[in-house]
Amino acid sequence: MITRIMDVSSEPINMEYIREASRILKSGGLVAFPTETVYGLGGDATDKEASRKIYAAKGRPSDNPLIVHIARFSQLEEISVDLPATAKKLADAFWPGPLTMVVNKNKVIPYETTGGLDTVAVRMPNNPVALALIEESGCMIAAPSANTSGRPSPTKASHVYEDLSGKIEAILDGGAVDIGLESTIVDLTEDVVTILRPGYINMDMLREVVGEVRIDPGIVYNDKGTTSGARPKAPGMRYKHYAPKGDLTIISGEEDSVVSTINKMAKESILRGQKVGIISTSETAGKYSDGEILIIGDRTDERSIAHNLYDILRQFDELDVDVIYSESFATPNMGQAIMNRLLKAAGQKTIEV
Ligand code: TXA
Ligand code: MG
C-alpha cells in the first residue's frame, strides 16, 4: 500500500482532502490526522474490521483499548449508558480539548474498539482538521496515537510517516501539533473522578469543575515500581512505552549539581566507547561539553518542553546514541504529565543529586 500524504496545514483547510480522507474512513480504511495533543491513527469506531486494522498497523496488543473521537456532545450520549452529570460539566469546561473521559458503553461501539472492556474512552479534540474529518465522514473515529507501539507518540506528520508508511491509506498533514503530550484520561465510572493518565488538563483544573478528584494509585511510581503495587486501570499505562533506543537516565536536583553530574557521567560513558545524548534546556545547553546536546525547550516556558519531548526522543533514535542523560522537568502545571512520559521512557531510572 502507498500511503498518501495530504497537506491540510494551511487555512482554509483543503476540503477536497478532508472528503478524500472521509471516503477512506467510510470504506473501512485508516487515516492518520492531527489533533492538538498528538497525531491519531483513525478508523471508523463502529467498524470491528477497522479497529483490527489499527491494532495491526501499530503492532499494538489488542487488549489495549482505543479512544473514540467525537465532534458533538450528543455523540457521547449515543454510545454510553449511565452517563454521570460530571461528564457534561467536564465537557462544558474542557471540550473540545485534551481531556478523555472513560464511561460505560452501549452496543454502538464494538468490543474490538474497547479491547474487550464494557467502558469506552471518548474525547472531542480541539483541532480544526480533526473536527472537520469527524463531521464530514459522519464517523466517530477510533484513534490511538499514530506511532508504532512502543515508540514515542508522533507530534509531526513526518513521525507518522516514519512509523506507518505503507501500512495505512493516508496521512493528513496539519503541521506540528500544539501540546505534544497525549490527553489527560479521567475515569467517570466510579464515585470519584479518577485520573488514569496525566496530561495538560491537570488535577487542579479538574477539581475546580468537579470537586474531589483522585489519581489512579497504579500510576504513582517511585524508583522501585508503583508505590501501591496496584495495576494501572488504563491498560496502556501498564506497558513500557515511549522507549528510546538509547538507555535513558534522568538526573534531578539543583541545576548546578545536575549539570556537573551529567557532564561527569557523559565523560565516563564516552570513555567506555558509548555515544552520548544529553537533554538540556536553553538555559543550560551551554554548560555541557561532550556528546550530542539537544535543547528540549525553555525552563520558563513549560509548554515548549512538553511540545518537544517526543521529537527529541526520536532525534536521539536517529543519532543512534547508546545512552541519554536528561535533566528533570517537574514544572508547575504540566510537570506531572511531562515527568510521567519521561520516567516511562527511562524505565523509571532516576538519579537524585
Ligand atoms: O491525546 C490523545 O489521547 C491521543 C490523541 C490521538 O487523541 N490518543 C492517544 O491514544 O493517546 P492511545 O491509544 O495512544 O492511548 C489511549 C489510552 C491507553 O492508555 C488506553 O489503555 C486508554 O487510553 N484507554 C482507552 N480506553 C480505555 C478504557 N475504556 N478504560 C481505561 N483506559 C482506556
Ligand atoms: Mg499511544
Tab-separated table of C-alpha atoms and ligand atoms in Angstrom:
chain	number	residue	atom	x	y	z
A	1	MET	CA	0.000	0.000	0.000
A	2	ILE	CA	1.244	3.502	-0.788
A	3	THR	CA	0.489	5.982	1.979
A	4	ARG	CA	-0.805	9.275	0.592
A	5	ILE	CA	0.182	12.490	2.341
A	6	MET	CA	-2.397	15.247	2.101
A	7	ASP	CA	-1.355	18.741	3.143
A	8	VAL	CA	-4.041	20.425	5.225
A	9	SER	CA	-1.689	22.697	7.141
A	10	SER	CA	-2.895	25.989	5.695
A	11	GLU	CA	-6.185	27.798	6.230
A	12	PRO	CA	-8.767	27.484	4.902
A	13	ILE	CA	-8.483	23.701	5.160
A	14	ASN	CA	-8.402	21.954	1.785
A	15	MET	CA	-11.822	20.282	1.939
A	16	GLU	CA	-11.080	18.090	-1.074
A	17	TYR	CA	-8.541	16.256	1.113
A	18	ILE	CA	-10.983	16.055	4.018
A	19	ARG	CA	-13.560	14.500	1.676
A	20	GLU	CA	-10.982	12.048	0.323
A	21	ALA	CA	-9.974	11.059	3.862
A	22	SER	CA	-13.653	10.682	4.782
A	23	ARG	CA	-14.200	8.286	1.863
A	24	ILE	CA	-11.293	6.184	3.117
A	25	LEU	CA	-12.735	6.038	6.648
A	26	LYS	CA	-16.245	5.187	5.438
A	27	SER	CA	-14.899	2.319	3.353
A	28	GLY	CA	-13.071	0.829	6.348
A	29	GLY	CA	-9.594	2.256	5.726
A	30	LEU	CA	-7.207	4.102	8.028
A	31	VAL	CA	-6.215	7.780	8.034
A	32	ALA	CA	-3.759	9.467	10.395
A	33	PHE	CA	-4.775	13.001	11.378
A	34	PRO	CA	-3.565	15.809	13.637
A	35	THR	CA	-5.121	16.628	16.988
A	36	GLU	CA	-3.984	19.296	19.459
A	37	THR	CA	-2.191	16.634	21.554
A	38	VAL	CA	-0.511	14.166	19.158
A	39	TYR	CA	-1.356	12.638	15.752
A	40	GLY	CA	-4.031	9.936	15.840
A	41	LEU	CA	-4.395	6.825	13.666
A	42	GLY	CA	-8.069	6.884	12.760
A	43	GLY	CA	-10.622	4.321	11.681
A	44	ASP	CA	-14.424	4.105	11.952
A	45	ALA	CA	-15.022	3.361	15.661
A	46	THR	CA	-18.170	1.338	14.933
A	47	ASP	CA	-16.366	-0.945	12.464
A	48	LYS	CA	-14.706	-4.015	14.027
A	49	GLU	CA	-12.536	-4.594	10.998
A	50	ALA	CA	-11.214	-1.035	11.049
A	51	SER	CA	-10.255	-1.461	14.706
A	52	ARG	CA	-8.435	-4.710	13.916
A	53	LYS	CA	-6.523	-2.907	11.187
A	54	ILE	CA	-5.500	-0.181	13.641
A	55	TYR	CA	-4.040	-2.746	16.064
A	56	ALA	CA	-2.233	-4.480	13.210
A	57	ALA	CA	-0.742	-1.270	11.771
A	58	LYS	CA	0.593	-0.185	15.170
A	59	GLY	CA	1.645	-3.639	16.312
A	60	ARG	CA	-0.447	-2.919	19.393
A	61	PRO	CA	-1.698	-5.573	21.844
A	62	SER	CA	-5.438	-5.984	21.199
A	63	ASP	CA	-6.338	-5.651	24.893
A	64	ASN	CA	-5.234	-2.003	24.857
A	65	PRO	CA	-8.398	-0.021	24.014
A	66	LEU	CA	-8.713	2.876	21.565
A	67	ILE	CA	-10.025	6.390	22.201
A	68	VAL	CA	-13.186	7.365	20.291
A	69	HIS	CA	-13.036	10.897	18.858
A	70	ILE	CA	-16.276	12.826	18.508
A	71	ALA	CA	-17.306	16.301	17.356
A	72	ARG	CA	-20.555	16.797	19.318
A	73	PHE	CA	-21.583	16.031	22.906
A	74	SER	CA	-24.650	14.150	21.627
A	75	GLN	CA	-22.294	11.520	20.193
A	76	LEU	CA	-21.113	10.740	23.733
A	77	GLU	CA	-24.744	10.191	24.721
A	78	GLU	CA	-25.222	7.996	21.656
A	79	ILE	CA	-22.531	5.490	22.676
A	80	SER	CA	-22.741	5.478	26.500
A	81	VAL	CA	-25.017	4.291	29.295
A	82	ASP	CA	-25.464	5.754	32.798
A	83	LEU	CA	-23.662	8.942	31.792
A	84	PRO	CA	-22.920	10.829	35.045
A	85	ALA	CA	-23.628	14.569	35.397
A	86	THR	CA	-19.879	15.183	35.709
A	87	ALA	CA	-19.497	14.289	32.021
A	88	LYS	CA	-21.491	17.330	30.924
A	89	LYS	CA	-19.671	19.586	33.374
A	90	LEU	CA	-16.278	18.420	32.180
A	91	ALA	CA	-17.298	18.690	28.536
A	92	ASP	CA	-18.546	22.250	29.080
A	93	ALA	CA	-15.269	23.170	30.742
A	94	PHE	CA	-12.730	21.340	28.561
A	95	TRP	CA	-14.205	20.174	25.218
A	96	PRO	CA	-13.084	20.470	22.568
A	97	GLY	CA	-9.766	19.850	24.280
A	98	PRO	CA	-7.167	17.460	25.691
A	99	LEU	CA	-9.446	15.527	28.047
A	100	THR	CA	-10.580	11.921	27.534
A	101	MET	CA	-13.478	10.552	29.585
A	102	VAL	CA	-13.962	6.847	30.304
A	103	VAL	CA	-17.680	5.986	30.564
A	104	ASN	CA	-19.856	2.863	30.404
A	105	LYS	CA	-20.523	1.838	26.808
A	106	ASN	CA	-23.570	0.510	24.998
A	107	LYS	CA	-23.559	-1.682	21.877
A	108	VAL	CA	-22.789	1.029	19.328
A	109	ILE	CA	-19.044	0.741	19.890
A	110	PRO	CA	-17.857	-2.881	19.468
A	111	TYR	CA	-15.564	-4.695	21.889
A	112	GLU	CA	-12.896	-4.727	19.182
A	113	THR	CA	-12.566	-0.971	19.710
A	114	THR	CA	-12.554	-1.102	23.526
A	115	GLY	CA	-10.158	-4.018	23.901
A	116	GLY	CA	-12.971	-6.146	25.311
A	117	LEU	CA	-13.944	-3.630	28.024
A	118	ASP	CA	-17.502	-2.544	28.879
A	119	THR	CA	-16.285	1.026	29.086
A	120	VAL	CA	-15.263	3.386	26.307
A	121	ALA	CA	-12.793	6.295	26.292
A	122	VAL	CA	-14.114	9.374	24.460
A	123	ARG	CA	-12.652	12.721	23.538
A	124	MET	CA	-13.532	15.783	21.442
A	125	PRO	CA	-10.234	17.049	20.010
A	126	ASN	CA	-9.539	20.752	19.645
A	127	ASN	CA	-8.126	20.750	16.143
A	128	PRO	CA	-9.969	22.041	13.064
A	129	VAL	CA	-8.734	19.218	10.800
A	130	ALA	CA	-9.786	16.536	13.282
A	131	LEU	CA	-13.208	18.104	13.799
A	132	ALA	CA	-13.752	18.590	10.059
A	133	LEU	CA	-12.861	14.933	9.442
A	134	ILE	CA	-15.297	13.661	12.080
A	135	GLU	CA	-18.099	15.918	10.766
A	136	GLU	CA	-17.503	15.271	7.073
A	137	SER	CA	-17.168	11.485	7.429
A	138	GLY	CA	-20.071	11.205	9.852
A	139	CYS	CA	-17.878	8.670	11.671
A	140	MET	CA	-16.902	8.619	15.287
A	141	ILE	CA	-13.195	7.975	14.855
A	142	ALA	CA	-11.318	5.400	16.910
A	143	ALA	CA	-7.757	6.646	17.167
A	144	PRO	CA	-4.759	5.693	19.231
A	145	SER	CA	-1.604	7.764	18.851
A	146	ALA	CA	-0.285	7.206	15.312
A	147	ASN	CA	3.058	5.653	16.278
A	148	THR	CA	4.324	2.092	16.163
A	149	SER	CA	3.565	0.572	19.559
A	150	GLY	CA	6.447	1.327	21.948
A	151	ARG	CA	7.778	4.366	20.040
A	152	PRO	CA	7.246	7.998	21.106
A	153	SER	CA	3.885	9.437	20.040
A	154	PRO	CA	4.006	11.456	16.796
A	155	THR	CA	3.882	15.222	17.036
A	156	LYS	CA	4.538	15.819	13.312
A	157	ALA	CA	3.268	14.133	10.146
A	158	SER	CA	6.846	13.040	9.375
A	159	HIS	CA	6.881	10.995	12.616
A	160	VAL	CA	3.731	9.195	11.459
A	161	TYR	CA	5.284	8.559	8.064
A	162	GLU	CA	8.431	7.088	9.687
A	163	ASP	CA	6.354	4.568	11.628
A	164	LEU	CA	3.357	3.779	9.426
A	165	SER	CA	4.304	4.414	5.814
A	166	GLY	CA	2.989	1.558	3.649
A	167	LYS	CA	0.612	0.392	6.401
A	168	ILE	CA	-2.184	2.983	6.202
A	169	GLU	CA	-4.069	4.665	3.362
A	170	ALA	CA	-3.330	8.305	4.154
A	171	ILE	CA	-1.890	10.944	6.454
A	172	LEU	CA	-3.493	14.360	6.818
A	173	ASP	CA	-0.525	16.659	7.426
A	174	GLY	CA	-1.669	19.530	9.609
A	175	GLY	CA	1.832	20.604	10.660
A	176	ALA	CA	3.259	20.275	14.155
A	177	VAL	CA	0.705	19.666	16.916
A	178	ASP	CA	0.096	22.191	19.671
A	179	ILE	CA	0.533	20.441	23.036
A	180	GLY	CA	2.718	17.446	22.214
A	181	LEU	CA	1.607	15.127	25.048
A	182	GLU	CA	-1.423	12.825	24.969
A	183	SER	CA	-4.700	13.867	26.583
A	184	THR	CA	-5.500	13.585	30.267
A	185	ILE	CA	-7.675	10.493	30.812
A	186	VAL	CA	-10.301	10.519	33.566
A	187	ASP	CA	-12.445	7.608	34.661
A	188	LEU	CA	-16.073	8.604	35.331
A	189	THR	CA	-17.350	5.105	36.087
A	190	GLU	CA	-16.642	5.235	39.810
A	191	ASP	CA	-17.868	7.547	42.581
A	192	VAL	CA	-14.855	9.811	42.455
A	193	VAL	CA	-13.378	11.161	39.219
A	194	THR	CA	-10.018	9.411	38.800
A	195	ILE	CA	-7.061	10.445	36.658
A	196	LEU	CA	-5.818	7.410	34.722
A	197	ARG	CA	-3.215	9.307	32.669
A	198	PRO	CA	-1.922	12.821	33.465
A	199	GLY	CA	-1.928	15.436	30.704
A	200	TYR	CA	-2.337	19.129	30.006
A	201	ILE	CA	-5.614	19.248	32.000
A	202	ASN	CA	-4.205	18.786	35.484
A	203	MET	CA	-5.634	17.872	38.889
A	204	ASP	CA	-6.249	21.494	39.947
A	205	MET	CA	-8.141	22.300	36.754
A	206	LEU	CA	-10.332	19.216	37.177
A	207	ARG	CA	-11.004	19.940	40.858
A	208	GLU	CA	-12.293	23.388	40.007
A	209	VAL	CA	-15.015	21.784	37.914
A	210	VAL	CA	-15.979	18.579	39.732
A	211	GLY	CA	-14.641	18.919	43.285
A	212	GLU	CA	-12.961	15.747	44.508
A	213	VAL	CA	-10.515	14.120	42.086
A	214	ARG	CA	-8.047	11.338	42.761
A	215	ILE	CA	-5.199	9.801	40.849
A	216	ASP	CA	-5.109	6.120	39.930
A	217	PRO	CA	-2.731	4.609	42.542
A	218	GLY	CA	-1.450	2.288	39.797
A	219	ILE	CA	0.332	5.166	38.030
A	220	VAL	CA	2.129	6.602	41.054
A	221	TYR	CA	5.715	5.400	40.888
A	222	ASN	CA	8.923	5.560	42.831
A	223	ASP	CA	12.220	4.048	41.689
A	224	LYS	CA	11.097	0.600	42.870
A	225	GLY	CA	7.887	0.460	40.806
A	226	THR	CA	4.329	1.540	41.564
A	227	THR	CA	4.094	2.723	45.140
A	228	SER	CA	0.801	0.933	45.764
A	229	GLY	CA	1.552	-2.259	43.858
A	230	ALA	CA	-1.795	-1.704	42.086
A	231	ARG	CA	-2.214	-2.273	38.350
A	232	PRO	CA	-2.893	0.891	36.330
A	233	LYS	CA	-6.552	0.965	35.279
A	234	ALA	CA	-5.758	2.234	31.768
A	235	PRO	CA	-4.284	-0.820	30.035
A	236	GLY	CA	-1.914	1.392	28.034
A	237	MET	CA	-0.285	2.622	31.242
A	238	ARG	CA	0.824	-0.936	32.064
A	239	TYR	CA	3.162	-1.270	29.114
A	240	LYS	CA	6.692	0.028	28.893
A	241	HIS	CA	6.086	2.858	26.456
A	242	TYR	CA	7.876	5.631	24.654
A	243	ALA	CA	11.182	3.805	24.950
A	244	PRO	CA	14.015	5.423	23.013
A	245	LYS	CA	16.734	3.106	21.637
A	246	GLY	CA	19.345	4.706	23.885
A	247	ASP	CA	19.309	3.921	27.592
A	248	LEU	CA	17.771	6.999	29.265
A	249	THR	CA	18.579	8.189	32.796
A	250	ILE	CA	17.024	11.260	34.450
A	251	ILE	CA	19.158	13.358	36.778
A	252	SER	CA	17.248	15.596	39.190
A	253	GLY	CA	18.238	18.149	41.819
A	254	GLU	CA	19.780	21.634	41.933
A	255	GLU	CA	20.719	22.896	38.495
A	256	ASP	CA	24.479	23.163	39.125
A	257	SER	CA	24.737	19.657	40.598
A	258	VAL	CA	22.639	18.233	37.775
A	259	VAL	CA	24.861	19.831	35.140
A	260	SER	CA	28.107	18.659	36.756
A	261	THR	CA	26.749	15.132	37.288
A	262	ILE	CA	25.621	14.870	33.669
A	263	ASN	CA	28.993	16.182	32.457
A	264	LYS	CA	30.788	13.597	34.580
A	265	MET	CA	28.542	10.700	33.506
A	266	ALA	CA	28.831	11.747	29.854
A	267	LYS	CA	32.645	11.713	30.052
A	268	GLU	CA	32.634	8.257	31.678
A	269	SER	CA	30.265	6.873	29.042
A	270	ILE	CA	32.395	8.248	26.221
A	271	LEU	CA	35.486	6.620	27.776
A	272	ARG	CA	33.576	3.324	27.677
A	273	GLY	CA	33.103	3.901	23.936
A	274	GLN	CA	29.438	4.853	24.116
A	275	LYS	CA	27.716	7.544	22.065
A	276	VAL	CA	26.071	10.005	24.463
A	277	GLY	CA	22.989	12.221	24.149
A	278	ILE	CA	22.046	14.986	26.566
A	279	ILE	CA	18.592	16.536	27.018
A	280	SER	CA	19.240	20.133	28.033
A	281	THR	CA	17.275	23.393	28.136
A	282	SER	CA	18.080	26.720	26.515
A	283	GLU	CA	19.235	27.860	29.968
A	284	THR	CA	21.742	25.015	30.431
A	285	ALA	CA	22.818	23.874	26.952
A	286	GLY	CA	25.989	25.994	27.004
A	287	LYS	CA	27.149	24.331	30.219
A	288	TYR	CA	27.558	20.892	28.648
A	289	SER	CA	30.660	19.949	26.746
A	290	ASP	CA	30.510	16.345	25.489
A	291	GLY	CA	28.056	14.319	23.460
A	292	GLU	CA	25.051	15.233	21.323
A	293	ILE	CA	23.446	18.095	23.236
A	294	LEU	CA	19.820	18.780	22.256
A	295	ILE	CA	17.663	21.572	23.656
A	296	ILE	CA	14.178	20.436	24.661
A	297	GLY	CA	12.858	23.940	25.368
A	298	ASP	CA	12.914	26.799	27.775
A	299	ARG	CA	12.532	26.281	31.532
A	300	THR	CA	10.444	29.439	31.765
A	301	ASP	CA	8.023	28.030	29.161
A	302	GLU	CA	6.898	24.554	30.195
A	303	ARG	CA	4.729	24.237	27.094
A	304	SER	CA	7.880	24.259	24.977
A	305	ILE	CA	9.242	21.310	26.956
A	306	ALA	CA	6.041	19.273	26.527
A	307	HIS	CA	5.869	20.245	22.881
A	308	ASN	CA	9.377	18.990	22.014
A	309	LEU	CA	9.743	15.944	24.274
A	310	TYR	CA	8.749	13.227	21.785
A	311	ASP	CA	10.554	14.879	18.898
A	312	ILE	CA	13.775	14.958	20.945
A	313	LEU	CA	13.449	11.271	21.816
A	314	ARG	CA	13.016	10.466	18.121
A	315	GLN	CA	16.030	12.615	17.225
A	316	PHE	CA	18.180	10.620	19.625
A	317	ASP	CA	16.992	7.410	17.959
A	318	GLU	CA	18.174	8.813	14.646
A	319	LEU	CA	21.502	9.885	16.130
A	320	ASP	CA	21.818	6.302	17.354
A	321	VAL	CA	23.076	7.232	20.806
A	322	ASP	CA	23.719	4.446	23.325
A	323	VAL	CA	22.894	6.427	26.441
A	324	ILE	CA	20.853	9.567	27.102
A	325	TYR	CA	21.153	11.773	30.178
A	326	SER	CA	18.262	14.122	30.823
A	327	GLU	CA	17.525	16.922	33.219
A	328	SER	CA	14.287	16.632	35.188
A	329	PHE	CA	11.240	18.814	34.421
A	330	ALA	CA	8.912	18.962	37.401
A	331	THR	CA	7.363	22.187	36.093
A	332	PRO	CA	4.358	23.824	37.848
A	333	ASN	CA	1.360	22.860	35.667
A	334	MET	CA	2.378	20.204	33.183
A	335	GLY	CA	5.209	18.752	35.282
A	336	GLN	CA	3.255	15.672	36.274
A	337	ALA	CA	2.395	14.884	32.651
A	338	ILE	CA	5.900	15.596	31.353
A	339	MET	CA	7.602	13.525	34.045
A	340	ASN	CA	5.104	10.670	33.641
A	341	ARG	CA	6.197	10.306	29.998
A	342	LEU	CA	9.896	10.937	30.616
A	343	LEU	CA	10.046	8.479	33.532
A	344	LYS	CA	8.365	5.832	31.390
A	345	ALA	CA	10.863	6.419	28.624
A	346	ALA	CA	13.591	5.988	31.243
A	347	GLY	CA	12.043	2.838	32.709
A	348	GLN	CA	11.824	4.976	35.931
A	349	LYS	CA	15.642	5.326	36.145
A	350	THR	CA	16.384	8.497	38.106
A	351	ILE	CA	19.422	9.759	39.976
A	352	GLU	CA	18.868	12.354	42.701
A	353	VAL	CA	21.810	14.697	43.199
B	1	TXA	O1	-4.276	12.690	23.137
B	1	TXA	C1	-4.692	11.547	22.969
B	1	TXA	O2	-5.417	10.978	23.782
B	1	TXA	C2	-4.264	10.838	21.665
B	1	TXA	C3	-4.944	11.540	20.509
B	1	TXA	C4	-4.727	10.835	19.193
B	1	TXA	O3	-6.287	11.729	20.781
B	1	TXA	N1	-4.604	9.448	21.711
B	1	TXA	C5	-3.955	8.549	22.489
B	1	TXA	O4	-4.381	7.249	22.298
B	1	TXA	O5	-3.085	8.856	23.265
B	1	TXA	P1	-3.571	5.971	22.816
B	1	TXA	O6	-4.295	4.813	22.228
B	1	TXA	O7	-2.166	6.110	22.486
B	1	TXA	O8	-3.821	5.956	24.330
B	1	TXA	C6	-5.109	5.622	24.828
B	1	TXA	C7	-5.025	5.302	26.271
B	1	TXA	C8	-4.368	3.967	26.546
B	1	TXA	O9	-3.557	4.076	27.702
B	1	TXA	C9	-5.582	3.087	26.811
B	1	TXA	O10	-5.254	1.977	27.609
B	1	TXA	C10	-6.514	4.049	27.493
B	1	TXA	O11	-6.360	5.231	26.766
B	1	TXA	N2	-7.922	3.650	27.392
B	1	TXA	C11	-8.684	3.593	26.279
B	1	TXA	N3	-9.907	3.135	26.567
B	1	TXA	C12	-9.941	2.909	27.892
B	1	TXA	C13	-10.931	2.406	28.797
B	1	TXA	N4	-12.143	2.059	28.376
B	1	TXA	N5	-10.596	2.300	30.102
B	1	TXA	C14	-9.356	2.651	30.543
B	1	TXA	N6	-8.384	3.124	29.726
B	1	TXA	C15	-8.666	3.236	28.428
B	2	MG	MG	-0.163	5.913	22.500
